[in-house]
mmCIF file of C-alpha atoms and ligand atoms in Angstrom:
data_model
loop_
_atom_site.group_PDB
_atom_site.id
_atom_site.type_symbol
_atom_site.label_atom_id
_atom_site.label_comp_id
_atom_site.label_asym_id
_atom_site.label_seq_id
_atom_site.Cartn_x
_atom_site.Cartn_y
_atom_site.Cartn_z
ATOM 1 C CA UNK A 883 0.169 0.411 -0.278
ATOM 2 C CA UNK A 884 1.501 3.633 -0.545
ATOM 3 C CA UNK A 885 2.198 5.569 2.549
ATOM 4 C CA UNK A 886 -0.144 8.384 2.880
ATOM 5 C CA UNK A 887 1.521 11.700 2.663
ATOM 6 C CA UNK A 888 2.160 15.332 2.796
ATOM 7 C CA UNK A 889 3.725 18.211 0.434
ATOM 8 C CA UNK A 890 6.070 20.466 2.884
ATOM 9 C CA UNK A 891 7.612 23.504 0.711
ATOM 10 C CA UNK A 892 8.398 20.763 -1.586
ATOM 11 C CA UNK A 893 8.802 17.637 1.794
ATOM 12 C CA UNK A 894 6.832 14.711 1.500
ATOM 13 C CA UNK A 895 5.260 14.454 5.329
ATOM 14 C CA UNK A 896 3.983 10.862 6.878
ATOM 15 C CA UNK A 897 0.118 11.290 7.287
ATOM 16 C CA UNK A 898 0.233 9.341 10.711
ATOM 17 C CA UNK A 899 -0.954 9.691 14.034
ATOM 18 C CA UNK A 900 1.652 9.437 16.481
ATOM 19 C CA UNK A 901 0.805 5.882 17.666
ATOM 20 C CA UNK A 902 0.248 4.791 15.112
ATOM 21 C CA UNK A 903 4.572 5.585 13.853
ATOM 22 C CA UNK A 904 5.628 4.346 16.458
ATOM 23 C CA UNK A 905 3.038 1.353 15.898
ATOM 24 C CA UNK A 906 4.654 1.298 12.103
ATOM 25 C CA UNK A 907 8.577 1.431 13.763
ATOM 26 C CA UNK A 908 8.122 -1.431 16.279
ATOM 27 C CA UNK A 909 6.904 -3.658 13.326
ATOM 28 C CA UNK A 910 9.452 -2.666 10.967
ATOM 29 C CA UNK A 911 11.794 -4.085 13.882
ATOM 30 C CA UNK A 912 9.659 -6.923 14.078
ATOM 31 C CA UNK A 913 10.178 -8.212 10.562
ATOM 32 C CA UNK A 914 13.930 -7.342 10.934
ATOM 33 C CA UNK A 915 13.619 -4.338 8.134
ATOM 34 C CA UNK A 916 15.841 -1.834 7.530
ATOM 35 C CA UNK A 917 14.160 1.439 8.021
ATOM 36 C CA UNK A 918 14.801 5.804 7.875
ATOM 37 C CA UNK A 919 13.231 7.975 9.792
ATOM 38 C CA UNK A 920 13.571 12.100 9.965
ATOM 39 C CA UNK A 921 12.205 14.398 12.481
ATOM 40 C CA UNK A 922 11.968 17.594 10.909
ATOM 41 C CA UNK A 923 10.939 21.099 11.432
ATOM 42 C CA UNK A 924 10.926 24.179 9.490
ATOM 43 C CA UNK A 925 14.597 24.496 9.853
ATOM 44 C CA UNK A 926 15.778 21.236 8.375
ATOM 45 C CA UNK A 927 12.756 22.145 5.615
ATOM 46 C CA UNK A 928 14.686 25.120 5.158
ATOM 47 C CA UNK A 929 17.631 23.445 4.815
ATOM 48 C CA UNK A 930 16.582 20.725 2.465
ATOM 49 C CA UNK A 931 15.480 23.975 0.518
ATOM 50 C CA UNK A 932 19.211 25.873 0.685
ATOM 51 C CA UNK A 933 20.865 23.001 0.310
ATOM 52 C CA UNK A 934 19.835 20.619 -2.633
ATOM 53 C CA UNK A 935 22.737 17.324 -1.805
ATOM 54 C CA UNK A 936 20.582 17.799 2.520
ATOM 55 C CA UNK A 937 16.842 17.526 0.074
ATOM 56 C CA UNK A 938 18.649 14.092 -1.348
ATOM 57 C CA UNK A 939 19.799 13.407 2.584
ATOM 58 C CA UNK A 940 16.761 14.092 3.706
ATOM 59 C CA UNK A 941 13.775 12.479 0.501
ATOM 60 C CA UNK A 942 16.396 9.489 1.462
ATOM 61 C CA UNK A 943 13.933 8.397 4.598
ATOM 62 C CA UNK A 944 12.149 6.311 3.983
ATOM 63 C CA UNK A 945 9.010 7.872 6.603
ATOM 64 C CA UNK A 946 10.367 12.080 7.577
ATOM 65 C CA UNK A 947 7.328 12.947 10.243
ATOM 66 C CA UNK A 948 6.426 16.688 10.953
ATOM 67 C CA UNK A 949 8.524 16.958 14.630
ATOM 68 C CA UNK A 950 7.969 20.985 14.179
ATOM 69 C CA UNK A 951 3.911 22.833 15.514
ATOM 70 C CA UNK A 952 5.123 25.087 12.079
ATOM 71 C CA UNK A 953 4.458 21.730 9.942
ATOM 72 C CA UNK A 954 1.359 20.936 10.786
ATOM 73 C CA UNK A 955 0.243 24.464 10.885
ATOM 74 C CA UNK A 956 1.703 24.778 6.984
ATOM 75 C CA UNK A 957 -0.080 21.794 6.414
ATOM 76 C CA UNK A 958 -4.318 23.211 7.145
ATOM 77 C CA UNK A 959 -2.102 26.304 5.361
ATOM 78 C CA UNK A 960 -1.727 24.297 3.307
ATOM 79 C CA UNK A 961 -4.971 23.045 2.438
ATOM 80 C CA UNK A 962 -3.779 19.262 2.996
ATOM 81 C CA UNK A 963 -4.029 19.347 7.427
ATOM 82 C CA UNK A 964 -1.869 16.419 8.493
ATOM 83 C CA UNK A 965 -3.188 14.213 11.010
ATOM 84 C CA UNK A 966 -0.934 15.686 14.254
ATOM 85 C CA UNK A 967 2.976 15.921 15.322
ATOM 86 C CA UNK A 968 4.615 13.127 15.662
ATOM 87 C CA UNK A 969 8.799 14.039 17.683
ATOM 88 C CA UNK A 970 11.192 12.489 17.618
ATOM 89 C CA UNK A 971 11.266 12.944 21.140
ATOM 90 C CA UNK A 972 6.879 10.604 21.403
ATOM 91 C CA UNK A 973 8.022 8.235 19.033
ATOM 92 C CA UNK A 974 11.254 8.003 21.295
ATOM 93 C CA UNK A 975 9.835 7.303 24.131
ATOM 94 C CA UNK A 976 6.927 5.478 23.202
ATOM 95 C CA UNK A 977 9.709 3.176 21.883
ATOM 96 C CA UNK A 978 11.031 2.428 25.607
ATOM 97 C CA UNK A 979 8.322 2.481 26.974
ATOM 98 C CA UNK A 980 6.795 -0.569 24.019
ATOM 99 C CA UNK A 981 9.205 -2.371 22.819
ATOM 100 C CA UNK A 982 8.680 -6.496 24.679
ATOM 101 C CA UNK A 983 11.068 -7.568 27.229
ATOM 102 C CA UNK A 984 13.966 -7.319 26.844
ATOM 103 C CA UNK A 985 13.140 -8.346 22.411
ATOM 104 C CA UNK A 986 15.043 -5.769 20.579
ATOM 105 C CA UNK A 987 18.170 -4.314 20.794
ATOM 106 C CA UNK A 988 18.801 -0.677 21.129
ATOM 107 C CA UNK A 989 21.769 1.358 19.825
ATOM 108 C CA UNK A 990 22.311 5.176 21.081
ATOM 109 C CA UNK A 991 24.935 7.807 19.034
ATOM 110 C CA UNK A 992 25.245 10.694 20.745
ATOM 111 C CA UNK A 993 24.822 13.877 23.352
ATOM 112 C CA UNK A 994 28.292 14.625 24.801
ATOM 113 C CA UNK A 995 30.183 12.255 27.150
ATOM 114 C CA UNK A 996 28.355 12.871 30.231
ATOM 115 C CA UNK A 997 25.258 12.905 29.063
ATOM 116 C CA UNK A 998 25.408 9.392 26.967
ATOM 117 C CA UNK A 999 26.625 7.924 30.792
ATOM 118 C CA UNK A 1000 24.004 9.309 32.169
ATOM 119 C CA UNK A 1001 21.415 8.200 30.253
ATOM 120 C CA UNK A 1002 22.945 4.593 30.167
ATOM 121 C CA UNK A 1003 21.861 5.304 33.466
ATOM 122 C CA UNK A 1004 18.339 5.984 33.958
ATOM 123 C CA UNK A 1005 17.442 4.092 30.731
ATOM 124 C CA UNK A 1006 18.490 1.453 33.134
ATOM 125 C CA UNK A 1007 16.590 2.588 35.693
ATOM 126 C CA UNK A 1008 13.376 4.152 34.249
ATOM 127 C CA UNK A 1009 13.674 1.263 31.007
ATOM 128 C CA UNK A 1010 14.651 -1.884 32.379
ATOM 129 C CA UNK A 1011 12.806 -3.359 29.550
ATOM 130 C CA UNK A 1012 14.933 -2.586 27.156
ATOM 131 C CA UNK A 1013 17.869 -4.466 25.818
ATOM 132 C CA UNK A 1014 20.647 -1.410 25.583
ATOM 133 C CA UNK A 1015 22.793 -2.424 22.845
ATOM 134 C CA UNK A 1016 25.694 -0.108 23.308
ATOM 135 C CA UNK A 1017 25.650 3.393 23.615
ATOM 136 C CA UNK A 1018 28.810 6.173 22.016
ATOM 137 C CA UNK A 1019 29.044 10.262 22.198
ATOM 138 C CA UNK A 1020 27.881 11.847 20.169
ATOM 139 C CA UNK A 1021 32.242 13.777 19.541
ATOM 140 C CA UNK A 1022 34.561 12.044 17.193
ATOM 141 C CA UNK A 1023 35.725 12.823 14.168
ATOM 142 C CA UNK A 1024 35.617 11.362 10.669
ATOM 143 C CA UNK A 1025 37.599 8.307 11.457
ATOM 144 C CA UNK A 1026 36.508 7.340 14.324
ATOM 145 C CA UNK A 1027 33.682 7.312 13.216
ATOM 146 C CA UNK A 1028 33.712 4.442 10.586
ATOM 147 C CA UNK A 1029 34.437 2.479 13.709
ATOM 148 C CA UNK A 1030 31.397 3.120 15.614
ATOM 149 C CA UNK A 1031 29.028 2.669 12.807
ATOM 150 C CA UNK A 1032 31.047 -0.882 12.466
ATOM 151 C CA UNK A 1033 30.383 -1.914 16.487
ATOM 152 C CA UNK A 1034 26.802 -0.475 15.746
ATOM 153 C CA UNK A 1035 26.820 -3.704 12.948
ATOM 154 C CA UNK A 1036 27.828 -5.943 15.274
ATOM 155 C CA UNK A 1037 25.587 -4.856 17.858
ATOM 156 C CA UNK A 1038 23.050 -6.026 15.229
ATOM 157 C CA UNK A 1039 20.791 -3.646 17.003
ATOM 158 C CA UNK A 1040 17.076 -3.263 16.298
ATOM 159 C CA UNK A 1041 16.266 0.917 16.375
ATOM 160 C CA UNK A 1042 19.412 2.858 16.201
ATOM 161 C CA UNK A 1043 18.854 6.472 17.834
ATOM 162 C CA UNK A 1044 21.393 9.269 16.698
ATOM 163 C CA UNK A 1045 20.933 11.972 18.232
ATOM 164 C CA UNK A 1046 24.014 14.806 16.515
ATOM 165 C CA UNK A 1047 22.264 17.401 15.937
ATOM 166 C CA UNK A 1048 20.786 18.715 12.289
ATOM 167 C CA UNK A 1049 22.053 18.525 9.266
ATOM 168 C CA UNK A 1050 24.894 16.148 11.080
ATOM 169 C CA UNK A 1051 22.915 12.785 12.613
ATOM 170 C CA UNK A 1052 21.250 12.528 9.111
ATOM 171 C CA UNK A 1053 24.524 13.171 7.035
ATOM 172 C CA UNK A 1054 25.182 10.316 9.477
ATOM 173 C CA UNK A 1055 22.652 7.683 8.735
ATOM 174 C CA UNK A 1056 22.904 7.979 4.848
ATOM 175 C CA UNK A 1057 26.480 7.584 4.820
ATOM 176 C CA UNK A 1058 26.466 4.107 6.264
ATOM 177 C CA UNK A 1059 22.570 3.225 5.724
ATOM 178 C CA UNK A 1060 24.429 0.736 3.663
ATOM 179 C CA UNK A 1061 26.936 -0.967 5.117
ATOM 180 C CA UNK A 1062 23.736 -2.450 7.559
ATOM 181 C CA UNK A 1063 20.960 -5.141 7.313
ATOM 182 C CA UNK A 1064 19.134 -4.249 9.602
ATOM 183 C CA UNK A 1065 17.890 -1.185 12.099
ATOM 184 C CA UNK A 1066 15.584 1.636 12.666
ATOM 185 C CA UNK A 1067 17.287 4.276 12.327
ATOM 186 C CA UNK A 1068 16.179 8.209 13.504
ATOM 187 C CA UNK A 1069 17.703 11.573 13.900
ATOM 188 C CA UNK A 1070 16.775 12.514 17.483
ATOM 189 C CA UNK A 1071 18.267 15.733 17.666
ATOM 190 C CA UNK A 1072 18.525 17.101 22.173
ATOM 191 C CA UNK A 1073 16.762 13.726 23.365
ATOM 192 C CA UNK A 1074 19.090 12.329 24.819
ATOM 193 C CA UNK A 1075 19.147 15.451 26.776
ATOM 194 C CA UNK A 1076 16.632 16.018 28.066
ATOM 195 C CA UNK A 1077 15.975 11.900 28.495
ATOM 196 C CA UNK A 1078 18.797 12.157 30.185
ATOM 197 C CA UNK A 1079 17.958 14.596 32.230
ATOM 198 C CA UNK A 1080 20.959 17.269 32.043
ATOM 199 C CA UNK A 1081 18.263 19.887 29.592
ATOM 200 C CA UNK A 1082 13.637 19.896 30.749
ATOM 201 C CA UNK A 1083 11.504 19.552 28.646
ATOM 202 C CA UNK A 1084 9.060 21.978 27.532
ATOM 203 C CA UNK A 1085 5.980 21.995 30.388
ATOM 204 C CA UNK A 1086 2.949 19.993 28.999
ATOM 205 C CA UNK A 1087 0.675 22.908 29.330
ATOM 206 C CA UNK A 1088 3.121 24.847 26.536
ATOM 207 C CA UNK A 1089 3.519 22.335 23.999
ATOM 208 C CA UNK A 1090 -0.539 21.911 23.959
ATOM 209 C CA UNK A 1091 -0.504 25.499 23.361
ATOM 210 C CA UNK A 1092 2.111 24.900 20.432
ATOM 211 C CA UNK A 1093 4.585 26.395 22.654
ATOM 212 C CA UNK A 1094 7.688 24.816 22.674
ATOM 213 C CA UNK A 1095 9.605 27.120 20.509
ATOM 214 C CA UNK A 1096 9.449 29.887 22.500
ATOM 215 C CA UNK A 1097 10.490 27.675 25.970
ATOM 216 C CA UNK A 1098 12.959 26.212 23.361
ATOM 217 C CA UNK A 1099 14.420 29.317 22.930
ATOM 218 C CA UNK A 1100 14.122 30.827 26.342
ATOM 219 C CA UNK A 1101 16.133 28.214 28.551
ATOM 220 C CA UNK A 1102 19.144 28.404 25.477
ATOM 221 C CA UNK A 1103 19.329 30.749 23.940
ATOM 222 C CA UNK A 1104 21.969 30.173 22.452
ATOM 223 C CA UNK A 1105 18.915 29.291 20.117
ATOM 224 C CA UNK A 1106 18.160 32.013 18.755
ATOM 225 C CA UNK A 1107 19.600 32.643 15.308
ATOM 226 C CA UNK A 1108 18.331 29.400 14.252
ATOM 227 C CA UNK A 1109 14.390 30.807 14.669
ATOM 228 C CA UNK A 1110 15.212 33.177 11.794
ATOM 229 C CA UNK A 1111 14.532 29.933 9.528
ATOM 230 C CA UNK A 1112 10.229 30.349 11.032
ATOM 231 C CA UNK A 1113 9.823 33.283 9.690
ATOM 232 C CA UNK A 1114 11.267 32.671 5.856
ATOM 233 C CA UNK A 1115 9.426 29.265 6.457
ATOM 234 C CA UNK A 1116 6.316 30.558 6.920
ATOM 235 C CA UNK A 1117 7.378 33.548 4.515
ATOM 236 C CA UNK A 1118 8.276 30.259 1.625
ATOM 237 C CA UNK A 1119 4.060 28.137 3.465
ATOM 238 C CA UNK A 1120 2.104 32.332 2.133
ATOM 239 C CA UNK A 1121 4.040 32.221 -1.534
ATOM 240 C CA UNK A 1122 2.987 28.316 -2.035
ATOM 241 C CA UNK A 1123 -0.697 29.028 -0.984
ATOM 242 C CA UNK A 1124 -1.083 31.474 -2.674
ATOM 243 C CA UNK A 1125 0.398 29.288 -5.849
ATOM 244 C CA UNK A 1126 -2.059 26.694 -5.485
ATOM 245 C CA UNK A 1127 -5.116 29.382 -5.665
ATOM 246 C CA UNK A 1128 -3.079 30.415 -9.012
ATOM 247 C CA UNK A 1129 -3.727 27.235 -10.214
ATOM 248 C CA UNK A 1130 -6.852 26.505 -9.173
HETATM 249 N N1 UDP B 1633 25.711 16.677 19.681
HETATM 250 C C1 UDP B 1633 27.040 15.336 19.370
HETATM 251 N N2 UDP B 1633 28.614 16.182 18.612
HETATM 252 C C2 UDP B 1633 27.972 17.516 17.927
HETATM 253 C C3 UDP B 1633 27.247 17.951 17.764
HETATM 254 C C4 UDP B 1633 26.576 18.417 18.983
HETATM 255 O O1 UDP B 1633 26.488 14.874 20.007
HETATM 256 O O2 UDP B 1633 29.500 17.024 16.912
HETATM 257 C C5 UDP B 1633 24.846 16.648 20.050
HETATM 258 C C6 UDP B 1633 24.542 17.517 21.335
HETATM 259 O O3 UDP B 1633 25.394 17.378 22.236
HETATM 260 C C7 UDP B 1633 22.880 17.559 21.918
HETATM 261 C C8 UDP B 1633 22.480 17.093 20.108
HETATM 262 O O4 UDP B 1633 23.427 17.042 19.032
HETATM 263 O O5 UDP B 1633 22.639 16.345 22.494
HETATM 264 C C9 UDP B 1633 21.769 18.708 19.412
HETATM 265 O O6 UDP B 1633 20.957 19.143 20.156
HETATM 266 P P1 UDP B 1633 20.098 20.045 19.994
HETATM 267 O O7 UDP B 1633 19.039 20.736 20.400
HETATM 268 O O8 UDP B 1633 20.936 20.600 18.707
HETATM 269 O O9 UDP B 1633 19.539 19.957 18.299
HETATM 270 P P2 UDP B 1633 17.505 20.242 17.498
HETATM 271 O O10 UDP B 1633 16.822 19.094 18.899
HETATM 272 O O11 UDP B 1633 17.968 21.020 18.167
HETATM 273 O O12 UDP B 1633 18.164 18.793 15.750
#
């Protein structure tokens, strides 16, 4: 069956609910399939627009899901609404919660060395069912990168979560993907920082009021440059809406 997708600025987003997506990835792992997931926000879409090579990386994914609320709002404006936001964080947590006891091996690549260590402790306490295939922090050079990929291959991990920030994580996944015979790969940005307890996620009310991005900006002002992508993204969406109206 063809996947139902919604295009936002030429990026095809998978139109699925958060809960169904978690189930689908668990099913893929059960079948021993190899999959590449991109969790995209407006910044990633704008980077793909500006950089054809990165666009190729993103669109080579098996699934592109709308991580940012901006994507969901844009899809609605364009007249092709998406079911809901599907975040890297909720997908990661959903998988950790739902993996059948010791059935799948999960590998965690990325984040600072102390965050990576803290994450391993937290996982053992909070998700004892999860079989940890291994972990490695995200500060390594090109040469080590090859070795780390081989280490992950040797673990025969079923899920490989990569937290190197975008675009590094998507590029890392695609450049090593061909060497693997199985594994569900997903770039998860700053999720290990949150999951390890090193950084707090926005309060629930802010997430439901669609204000998670405001929280991240206030708590980490060094991110402000990245937020310029949002007004540029909204301008491009407006242009797309106008183009669609002309075509009618
Ligand atoms: N990171 C890493 N290696 C690097 C650069 C960044 O492992 O060379 C990690 C960083 O420690 C953080 C994550 O990548 O845990 C990126 O988080 P950010 O909040 O920037 O990602 P976003 O969720 O915004 O994509």
